[in-house]
Amino acid sequence: GSGNDLIYGDFFGDAVSADTLTGGTGEDRFIFLDVGKTTHMVPSAIAGQPAYAVSVSITDTITDFEIAGVGGQGFSSDNLKTTSIFGPHDTIDLSYILNTKSNFAGIGAQQAISQGYIHFVQHGTQGQAGFGTTVMVDLNGGSTHTDAGNNFAVVELAGVSKASLGSELFLV
């Protein structure tokens, strides 16, 4: 809704469904407490062959992630929202995931991004349906992100480009 909201994405017990999250106006903090994959059985395309399992990331979608006020961050009096001298913006809180499920030992989102624990995958064509960026968490860090068992899609940011995402939008 309007105002400064705390919105929980997938968390323990809910990491089996993809949710649509909308914060509305104000500085919203989207909090993620778990990463997850689920297994789906896919029927074989070959007659007489058994179905096979496919592991799929569970990803929520934020429909209105606000980045307009990025730059010169500080903290508001309630110590829950990141505010900017240029205006309000939303934040994504990955602190629980990085502190309890990964081997990240750094401080701050900039280190998490530069060490490969948080990375972004842009998809689609800007201005067209389906455009956005997936926020990924690699529990081992690094630059290759090829270890499927430790590399998770956490949230889709509808209509947001990879280039517009900076460390000030993330809490670790």
XYZ file of N, CA, C and O in Angstrom:
688
model
N 0.812 -1.180 0.000
C 0.000 0.000 0.000
C 0.860 1.250 0.000
O 2.060 1.196 -0.153
N 0.220 2.374 0.185
C 0.980 3.621 0.227
C 1.707 3.727 1.556
O 1.336 3.117 2.541
N 2.774 4.499 1.592
C 3.572 4.630 2.805
C 4.777 3.715 2.756
O 5.059 3.055 1.767
N 5.506 3.655 3.859
C 6.720 2.851 3.966
C 6.349 1.471 4.484
O 5.984 1.326 5.645
N 6.447 0.474 3.619
C 5.989 -0.871 3.958
C 7.148 -1.840 4.119
O 8.177 -1.708 3.456
N 6.970 -2.823 4.993
C 7.848 -3.983 5.096
C 7.088 -5.129 4.444
O 6.003 -5.493 4.895
N 7.660 -5.691 3.377
C 6.966 -6.740 2.626
C 7.872 -7.957 2.576
O 9.017 -7.884 2.121
N 7.348 -9.079 3.062
C 8.127 -10.308 3.078
C 7.869 -11.110 1.815
O 6.729 -11.413 1.488
N 8.961 -11.442 1.126
C 8.881 -12.331 -0.024
C 8.918 -13.753 0.480
O 8.516 -14.032 1.613
N 9.420 -14.655 -0.339
C 9.469 -16.055 0.068
C 10.247 -16.216 1.362
O 11.263 -15.593 1.580
N 9.717 -17.050 2.224
C 10.351 -17.323 3.502
C 10.120 -18.782 3.829
O 9.407 -19.479 3.113
N 10.706 -19.269 4.907
C 10.574 -20.680 5.264
C 9.111 -21.083 5.254
O 8.266 -20.453 5.864
N 8.809 -22.141 4.553
C 7.444 -22.623 4.464
C 6.693 -22.045 3.278
O 5.659 -22.555 2.894
N 7.199 -20.955 2.685
C 6.514 -20.345 1.541
C 7.398 -20.381 0.306
O 7.011 -19.883 -0.731
N 8.563 -20.954 0.388
C 9.490 -20.933 -0.738
C 9.102 -21.941 -1.807
O 9.922 -22.392 -2.568
N 7.838 -22.292 -1.862
C 7.366 -23.201 -2.900
C 6.359 -22.516 -3.807
O 5.721 -23.146 -4.613
N 6.220 -21.215 -3.674
C 5.290 -20.501 -4.546
C 5.909 -19.191 -5.003
O 6.676 -18.569 -4.290
N 5.562 -18.802 -6.211
C 6.027 -17.527 -6.749
C 4.946 -16.492 -6.458
O 3.801 -16.653 -6.848
N 5.309 -15.441 -5.744
C 4.348 -14.416 -5.332
C 4.575 -13.137 -6.114
O 5.685 -12.839 -6.541
N 3.510 -12.357 -6.282
C 3.604 -11.031 -6.883
C 3.534 -10.018 -5.758
O 2.585 -10.019 -4.967
N 4.565 -9.162 -5.651
C 4.686 -8.195 -4.570
C 4.574 -6.783 -5.131
O 5.263 -6.446 -6.099
N 3.725 -5.967 -4.522
C 3.551 -4.580 -4.940
C 3.585 -3.708 -3.700
O 2.763 -3.884 -2.793
N 4.534 -2.772 -3.656
C 4.690 -1.932 -2.486
C 3.898 -0.642 -2.529
O 3.592 -0.069 -1.499
N 3.558 -0.158 -3.706
C 2.880 1.134 -3.812
C 3.870 2.269 -3.579
O 5.084 2.094 -3.649
N 3.339 3.446 -3.281
C 4.205 4.610 -3.069
C 4.925 4.509 -1.734
O 4.528 3.759 -0.851
N 5.973 5.293 -1.587
C 6.749 5.286 -0.340
C 7.986 4.430 -0.472
O 8.254 3.819 -1.498
N 8.753 4.383 0.598
C 9.990 3.608 0.648
C 9.681 2.228 1.189
O 9.483 2.059 2.386
N 9.638 1.246 0.306
C 9.293 -0.107 0.705
C 10.551 -0.946 0.871
O 11.525 -0.791 0.135
N 10.508 -1.819 1.865
C 11.618 -2.739 2.110
C 11.095 -4.146 1.870
O 10.210 -4.620 2.572
N 11.636 -4.801 0.842
C 11.249 -6.157 0.487
C 12.255 -7.103 1.125
O 13.451 -7.034 0.841
N 11.770 -7.967 2.004
C 12.637 -8.818 2.814
C 12.506 -10.266 2.353
O 11.399 -10.799 2.259
N 13.654 -10.889 2.090
C 13.672 -12.279 1.657
C 14.450 -13.103 2.665
O 15.581 -12.766 3.001
N 13.836 -14.188 3.141
C 14.420 -14.991 4.206
C 14.886 -16.366 3.750
O 15.466 -17.107 4.534
N 14.631 -16.707 2.499
C 15.035 -18.026 2.043
C 15.185 -18.015 0.529
O 14.646 -17.153 -0.156
N 15.938 -18.957 0.045
C 16.033 -19.226 -1.376
C 15.535 -20.642 -1.559
O 15.644 -21.463 -0.659
N 14.975 -20.911 -2.683
C 14.451 -22.257 -2.835
C 14.330 -22.689 -4.271
O 14.283 -21.885 -5.188
N 14.314 -23.982 -4.407
C 14.035 -24.606 -5.692
C 13.024 -25.700 -5.405
O 12.955 -26.238 -4.306
N 12.241 -25.991 -6.385
C 11.294 -27.079 -6.253
C 11.512 -28.023 -7.417
O 12.061 -27.644 -8.449
N 11.095 -29.254 -7.270
C 11.260 -30.239 -8.317
C 9.914 -30.509 -8.969
O 8.924 -30.750 -8.276
N 9.887 -30.413 -10.272
C 8.691 -30.728 -11.052
C 8.984 -31.959 -11.893
O 10.074 -32.096 -12.450
N 8.014 -32.833 -12.004
C 8.147 -33.992 -12.874
C 7.637 -33.608 -14.264
O 6.529 -33.107 -14.409
N 8.473 -33.845 -15.259
C 8.142 -33.497 -16.635
C 7.948 -34.786 -17.422
O 8.822 -35.665 -17.411
N 6.800 -34.909 -18.097
C 6.587 -36.125 -18.894
C 7.601 -36.212 -20.033
O 7.988 -35.198 -20.613
N 8.028 -37.402 -20.338
C 8.977 -37.604 -21.424
C 8.292 -37.370 -22.763
O 7.113 -37.689 -22.940
N 9.030 -36.806 -23.702
C 8.510 -36.593 -25.051
C 8.591 -37.876 -25.872
O 8.038 -37.958 -26.964
N 9.248 -38.880 -25.330
C 9.407 -40.156 -26.024
C 8.421 -41.154 -25.430
O 8.424 -41.408 -24.220
N 7.593 -41.707 -26.271
C 6.581 -42.666 -25.817
C 7.225 -43.817 -25.058
O 8.245 -44.356 -25.474
N 6.628 -44.165 -23.939
C 7.091 -45.289 -23.151
C 8.224 -44.962 -22.190
O 8.609 -45.814 -21.389
N 8.766 -43.753 -22.246
C 9.855 -43.360 -21.356
C 9.279 -42.714 -20.097
O 8.258 -42.022 -20.155
N 9.934 -42.909 -18.953
C 9.415 -42.327 -17.710
C 9.595 -40.804 -17.666
O 10.425 -40.243 -18.371
N 8.803 -40.187 -16.816
C 8.948 -38.744 -16.581
C 10.287 -38.493 -15.903
O 10.882 -39.399 -15.318
N 10.769 -37.258 -15.978
C 12.037 -36.922 -15.352
C 11.866 -35.658 -14.510
O 10.967 -34.858 -14.726
N 12.742 -35.528 -13.517
C 12.654 -34.405 -12.575
C 13.457 -33.218 -13.087
O 14.545 -33.373 -13.632
N 12.890 -32.021 -12.916
C 13.560 -30.779 -13.264
C 13.517 -29.873 -12.042
O 12.460 -29.683 -11.427
N 14.677 -29.320 -11.657
C 14.752 -28.404 -10.524
C 14.540 -26.979 -11.033
O 15.208 -26.539 -11.964
N 13.585 -26.256 -10.422
C 13.218 -24.919 -10.870
C 13.306 -23.949 -9.694
O 12.800 -24.234 -8.608
N 13.956 -22.790 -9.906
C 13.999 -21.759 -8.864
C 12.614 -21.179 -8.644
O 11.841 -21.008 -9.574
N 12.317 -20.867 -7.400
C 11.070 -20.201 -7.042
C 11.376 -18.721 -6.930
O 12.218 -18.314 -6.143
N 10.691 -17.907 -7.726
C 11.029 -16.497 -7.802
C 9.794 -15.638 -7.642
O 8.829 -15.781 -8.382
N 9.833 -14.721 -6.684
C 8.781 -13.716 -6.548
C 9.024 -12.614 -7.564
O 10.130 -12.471 -8.090
N 8.006 -11.806 -7.823
C 8.131 -10.661 -8.728
C 7.692 -9.401 -8.009
O 6.605 -9.372 -7.416
N 8.530 -8.361 -8.043
C 8.156 -7.045 -7.538
C 7.719 -6.235 -8.744
O 8.488 -6.053 -9.694
N 6.479 -5.753 -8.705
C 5.902 -5.071 -9.864
C 6.225 -3.589 -9.925
O 6.078 -2.975 -10.977
N 6.657 -2.997 -8.808
C 6.839 -1.535 -8.784
C 8.062 -1.114 -7.968
O 7.989 -0.213 -7.159
N 9.202 -1.762 -8.221
C 10.409 -1.450 -7.462
C 10.878 -0.042 -7.807
O 11.197 0.264 -8.953
N 10.924 0.832 -6.813
C 11.217 2.259 -6.990
C 12.696 2.525 -6.795
O 13.255 2.272 -5.731
N 13.349 3.070 -7.842
C 14.777 3.376 -7.774
C 15.050 4.855 -7.978
O 16.198 5.276 -8.015
N 14.014 5.675 -8.078
C 14.156 7.080 -8.473
C 15.084 7.891 -7.586
O 15.766 8.781 -8.056
N 15.138 7.622 -6.296
C 15.921 8.460 -5.402
C 17.281 7.925 -5.053
O 17.854 8.291 -4.042
N 17.847 7.054 -5.865
C 19.119 6.421 -5.549
C 20.249 7.448 -5.522
O 20.339 8.305 -6.378
N 21.088 7.337 -4.502
C 22.270 8.198 -4.376
C 22.313 8.865 -3.024
O 21.312 9.333 -2.516
N 23.454 8.916 -2.386
C 23.622 9.608 -1.105
C 22.795 9.022 0.013
O 22.116 9.735 0.717
N 22.846 7.717 0.206
C 21.943 7.079 1.158
C 22.251 7.402 2.603
O 23.358 7.704 2.983
N 21.238 7.304 3.420
C 21.318 7.421 4.860
C 20.217 6.555 5.434
O 19.621 5.774 4.720
N 19.921 6.675 6.698
C 18.855 5.873 7.273
C 17.837 6.774 7.944
O 18.186 7.762 8.578
N 16.573 6.401 7.802
C 15.510 7.176 8.427
C 15.459 6.868 9.914
O 16.099 5.941 10.399
N 14.659 7.621 10.631
C 14.629 7.484 12.088
C 14.141 6.125 12.549
O 14.495 5.671 13.622
N 13.316 5.445 11.741
C 12.855 4.121 12.164
C 13.896 3.041 11.895
O 13.713 1.898 12.255
N 15.035 3.429 11.295
C 16.167 2.542 11.025
C 15.784 1.322 10.195
O 16.474 0.332 10.195
N 14.649 1.384 9.506
C 14.227 0.277 8.674
C 14.297 0.603 7.197
O 14.333 -0.279 6.372
N 14.299 1.854 6.856
C 14.245 2.256 5.463
C 15.516 2.979 5.061
O 16.032 3.795 5.803
N 15.983 2.679 3.886
C 17.092 3.431 3.333
C 16.505 4.652 2.649
O 15.582 4.542 1.858
N 17.015 5.808 2.971
C 16.534 7.023 2.327
C 17.684 7.686 1.589
O 18.845 7.459 1.889
N 17.351 8.501 0.651
C 18.351 9.150 -0.168
C 18.170 10.650 -0.087
O 17.054 11.138 0.066
N 19.266 11.373 -0.197
C 19.152 12.827 -0.226
C 18.469 13.280 -1.502
O 18.023 14.406 -1.602
N 18.359 12.392 -2.495
C 17.702 12.719 -3.752
C 16.248 12.265 -3.770
O 15.565 12.434 -4.754
N 15.767 11.656 -2.733
C 14.384 11.204 -2.672
C 14.293 9.752 -2.246
O 15.285 9.071 -2.099
N 13.077 9.268 -2.029
C 12.883 7.905 -1.522
C 13.137 6.847 -2.595
O 13.029 7.110 -3.786
N 13.503 5.669 -2.153
C 13.593 4.507 -3.032
C 13.363 3.255 -2.202
O 13.441 3.271 -0.981
N 13.026 2.183 -2.889
C 12.799 0.901 -2.233
C 14.134 0.192 -1.996
O 15.149 0.537 -2.598
N 14.113 -0.815 -1.123
C 15.300 -1.633 -0.877
C 14.911 -3.105 -0.858
O 13.761 -3.464 -0.588
N 15.898 -3.942 -1.138
C 15.740 -5.391 -1.054
C 16.677 -5.870 0.041
O 17.880 -5.618 0.003
N 16.114 -6.540 1.030
C 16.870 -7.010 2.187
C 17.214 -8.486 2.002
O 16.339 -9.347 2.055
N 18.492 -8.757 1.765
C 18.988 -10.124 1.604
C 19.862 -10.541 2.788
O 20.566 -11.547 2.725
N 19.810 -9.774 3.866
C 20.721 -9.997 4.994
C 20.558 -11.376 5.622
O 21.556 -12.028 5.950
N 19.343 -11.848 5.795
C 19.148 -13.140 6.440
C 19.731 -14.258 5.576
O 20.419 -15.152 6.073
N 19.472 -14.207 4.274
C 19.995 -15.234 3.370
C 21.517 -15.243 3.399
O 22.145 -16.292 3.567
N 22.129 -14.072 3.243
C 23.589 -14.024 3.183
C 24.238 -14.363 4.520
O 25.317 -14.960 4.554
N 23.595 -14.011 5.620
C 24.184 -14.266 6.941
C 23.969 -15.688 7.446
O 24.722 -16.148 8.298
N 22.951 -16.389 6.948
C 22.665 -17.730 7.476
C 22.877 -18.851 6.472
O 23.035 -19.991 6.872
N 22.892 -18.551 5.191
C 22.966 -19.617 4.192
C 24.214 -19.552 3.322
O 24.501 -20.496 2.601
N 24.935 -18.449 3.357
C 26.110 -18.306 2.493
C 27.385 -18.218 3.326
O 27.331 -18.126 4.547
N 28.516 -18.195 2.641
C 29.785 -18.001 3.334
C 30.286 -16.565 3.183
O 31.465 -16.302 3.360
N 29.382 -15.627 2.878
C 29.744 -14.215 2.755
C 30.223 -13.688 4.109
O 29.529 -13.797 5.111
N 31.415 -13.114 4.133
C 31.982 -12.600 5.380
C 32.269 -11.109 5.293
O 32.849 -10.541 6.214
N 31.858 -10.484 4.209
C 32.127 -9.069 4.028
C 31.122 -8.204 4.756
O 30.267 -8.691 5.493
N 31.246 -6.906 4.541
C 30.276 -5.962 5.105
C 29.741 -5.108 3.966
O 30.487 -4.655 3.107
N 28.473 -4.958 3.938
C 27.851 -4.084 2.965
C 27.530 -4.725 1.633
O 28.145 -5.705 1.215
N 26.538 -4.149 0.982
C 26.058 -4.672 -0.289
C 27.088 -4.533 -1.406
O 27.163 -5.390 -2.285
N 27.887 -3.464 -1.381
C 28.892 -3.306 -2.432
C 29.869 -4.477 -2.441
O 30.214 -4.988 -3.500
N 30.292 -4.933 -1.263
C 31.176 -6.099 -1.198
C 30.449 -7.361 -1.663
O 31.032 -8.195 -2.351
N 29.198 -7.514 -1.279
C 28.444 -8.699 -1.697
C 28.317 -8.753 -3.219
O 28.420 -9.823 -3.823
N 28.121 -7.603 -3.843
C 28.022 -7.545 -5.304
C 29.386 -7.781 -5.940
O 29.530 -8.614 -6.841
N 30.422 -7.094 -5.465
C 31.749 -7.221 -6.082
C 32.347 -8.612 -5.875
O 33.145 -9.066 -6.689
N 31.951 -9.314 -4.802
C 32.449 -10.661 -4.552
C 31.557 -11.743 -5.170
O 31.810 -12.929 -5.010
N 30.500 -11.334 -5.873
C 29.661 -12.273 -6.608
C 28.568 -12.961 -5.820
O 27.958 -13.905 -6.315
N 28.302 -12.525 -4.614
C 27.217 -13.120 -3.833
C 25.855 -12.629 -4.315
O 24.866 -13.341 -4.235
N 25.807 -11.393 -4.786
C 24.605 -10.845 -5.405
C 24.977 -10.496 -6.839
O 25.995 -9.843 -7.083
N 24.164 -10.951 -7.780
C 24.385 -10.585 -9.178
C 23.040 -10.470 -9.879
O 22.006 -10.845 -9.325
N 23.065 -9.926 -11.088
C 21.824 -9.575 -11.775
C 21.818 -10.135 -13.184
O 22.839 -10.150 -13.864
N 20.627 -10.570 -13.629
C 20.447 -11.061 -14.988
C 19.276 -10.299 -15.603
O 18.145 -10.419 -15.143
N 19.588 -9.493 -16.623
C 18.547 -8.725 -17.309
C 17.945 -9.583 -18.413
O 18.641 -10.364 -19.060
N 16.637 -9.428 -18.650
C 15.957 -10.206 -19.681
C 14.921 -9.347 -20.392
O 14.407 -8.379 -19.829
N 14.652 -9.699 -21.615
C 13.651 -8.982 -22.397
C 14.196 -7.709 -23.014
O 15.379 -7.397 -22.925
N 13.291 -6.975 -23.659
C 13.626 -5.724 -24.334
C 12.956 -4.572 -23.606
O 11.738 -4.610 -23.377
N 13.754 -3.562 -23.241
C 13.220 -2.428 -22.490
C 12.029 -1.812 -23.229
O 12.056 -1.639 -24.431
N 10.983 -1.533 -22.458
C 9.769 -0.956 -23.012
C 8.754 -1.986 -23.471
O 7.641 -1.631 -23.844
N 9.127 -3.266 -23.453
C 8.212 -4.314 -23.866
C 7.850 -5.203 -22.692
O 8.563 -5.258 -21.687
N 6.725 -5.885 -22.810
C 6.287 -6.814 -21.770
C 7.375 -7.852 -21.528
O 8.037 -8.305 -22.461
N 7.568 -8.227 -20.283
C 8.556 -9.228 -19.919
C 9.941 -8.682 -19.627
O 10.828 -9.427 -19.224
N 10.131 -7.360 -19.804
C 11.438 -6.770 -19.522
C 11.638 -6.643 -18.017
O 10.719 -6.311 -17.279
N 12.848 -6.914 -17.567
C 13.175 -6.743 -16.153
C 14.525 -7.341 -15.831
O 15.294 -7.704 -16.716
N 14.783 -7.451 -14.554
C 16.054 -7.986 -14.079
C 15.789 -8.950 -12.935
O 14.974 -8.681 -12.056
N 16.488 -10.078 -12.962
C 16.403 -11.057 -11.891
C 17.546 -10.810 -10.920
O 18.705 -10.717 -11.331
N 17.228 -10.675 -9.633
C 18.239 -10.570 -8.588
C 18.586 -11.994 -8.174
O 17.722 -12.772 -7.777
N 19.869 -12.318 -8.290
C 20.364 -13.662 -8.004
C 21.247 -13.635 -6.756
O 21.917 -12.638 -6.501
N 21.250 -14.736 -6.020
C 22.160 -14.912 -4.891
C 22.964 -16.178 -5.145
O 22.410 -17.239 -5.429
N 24.287 -16.041 -5.077
C 25.206 -17.168 -5.196
C 25.766 -17.398 -3.794
O 26.514 -16.562 -3.281
N 25.401 -18.495 -3.166
C 25.774 -18.736 -1.771
C 27.273 -18.910 -1.578
O 27.770 -18.760 -0.464
N 28.000 -19.211 -2.648
C 29.459 -19.360 -2.586
C 30.215 -18.140 -3.096
O 31.431 -18.083 -2.983
N 29.506 -17.195 -3.701
C 30.168 -16.038 -4.285
C 30.955 -16.418 -5.516
O 30.761 -17.486 -6.094
N 31.840 -15.539 -5.942
C 32.649 -15.789 -7.128
C 32.032 -15.172 -8.373
O 30.999 -14.515 -8.312
N 32.670 -15.406 -9.497
C 32.229 -14.745 -10.723
C 31.603 -15.664 -11.754
O 31.049 -15.194 -12.728
N 31.665 -16.974 -11.568
C 31.178 -17.871 -12.611
C 29.693 -18.205 -12.477
O 29.014 -18.378 -13.471
N 29.185 -18.333 -11.283
C 27.777 -18.629 -11.008
C 27.300 -19.888 -11.734
O 26.164 -19.965 -12.185
N 28.166 -20.891 -11.849
C 27.801 -22.119 -12.560
C 27.374 -23.246 -11.628
O 26.891 -24.265 -12.094
N 27.532 -23.074 -10.339
C 27.153 -24.109 -9.371
C 25.657 -23.993 -9.107
O 25.218 -23.223 -8.261
N 24.864 -24.760 -9.832
C 23.405 -24.643 -9.752
C 22.868 -24.904 -8.343
O 21.838 -24.364 -7.964
N 23.572 -25.697 -7.560
C 23.118 -26.002 -6.211
C 23.245 -24.835 -5.245
O 22.664 -24.855 -4.163
N 24.019 -23.822 -5.616
C 24.240 -22.673 -4.737
C 23.909 -21.335 -5.393
O 24.222 -20.285 -4.849
N 23.292 -21.357 -6.545
C 22.981 -20.153 -7.299
C 21.460 -20.066 -7.463
O 20.862 -20.927 -8.101
N 20.847 -19.044 -6.868
C 19.392 -18.967 -6.810
C 18.857 -17.643 -7.331
O 19.394 -16.578 -7.019
N 17.773 -17.714 -8.081
C 17.011 -16.522 -8.443
C 16.140 -16.180 -7.240
O 15.397 -17.025 -6.741
N 16.252 -14.961 -6.720
C 15.493 -14.573 -5.530
C 14.237 -13.790 -5.907
O 13.161 -14.069 -5.416
N 14.407 -12.785 -6.786
C 13.257 -11.944 -7.116
C 13.430 -11.335 -8.505
O 14.536 -11.007 -8.920
N 12.308 -11.210 -9.197
C 12.252 -10.521 -10.482
C 11.854 -9.079 -10.224
O 10.918 -8.819 -9.457
N 12.540 -8.146 -10.864
C 12.186 -6.730 -10.785
C 11.609 -6.329 -12.140
O 12.344 -6.083 -13.093
N 10.292 -6.301 -12.226
C 9.613 -6.009 -13.485
C 9.906 -4.586 -13.941
O 9.776 -3.637 -13.163
N 10.346 -4.440 -15.188
C 10.576 -3.131 -15.775
C 11.829 -2.415 -15.315
O 12.005 -1.239 -15.612
N 12.715 -3.094 -14.600
C 13.922 -2.462 -14.054
C 15.138 -3.004 -14.796
O 15.299 -4.218 -14.951
N 16.022 -2.104 -15.242
C 17.226 -2.532 -15.955
C 18.342 -2.895 -14.975
O 18.421 -2.362 -13.870
N 19.215 -3.777 -15.416
C 20.383 -4.180 -14.629
C 21.265 -2.971 -14.323
O 21.772 -2.824 -13.215
N 21.419 -2.083 -15.284
C 22.293 -0.912 -15.122
C 21.805 0.049 -14.048
O 22.586 0.817 -13.495
N 20.525 0.007 -13.724
C 19.976 0.937 -12.731
C 20.106 0.422 -11.301
O 19.757 1.126 -10.352
N 20.621 -0.782 -11.124
C 20.718 -1.381 -9.795
C 22.089 -1.116 -9.188
O 23.108 -1.459 -9.780
N 22.103 -0.526 -8.004
C 23.341 -0.263 -7.287
C 23.267 -0.818 -5.880
O 22.207 -1.214 -5.393
N 24.385 -0.814 -5.205
C 24.472 -1.388 -3.857
C 23.556 -0.696 -2.855
O 23.125 -1.299 -1.875
N 23.247 0.591 -3.082
C 22.385 1.317 -2.138
C 20.967 0.795 -2.097
O 20.191 1.135 -1.213
N 20.608 -0.091 -3.042
C 19.266 -0.661 -3.079
C 19.159 -1.967 -2.302
O 18.092 -2.566 -2.237
N 20.282 -2.432 -1.731
C 20.307 -3.739 -1.075
C 20.822 -3.637 0.347
O 21.735 -2.876 0.636
N 20.219 -4.425 1.227
C 20.660 -4.520 2.620
C 21.200 -5.917 2.826
O 20.565 -6.911 2.476
N 22.416 -5.982 3.371
C 23.037 -7.279 3.620
C 23.485 -7.362 5.067
O 23.995 -8.261 5.559
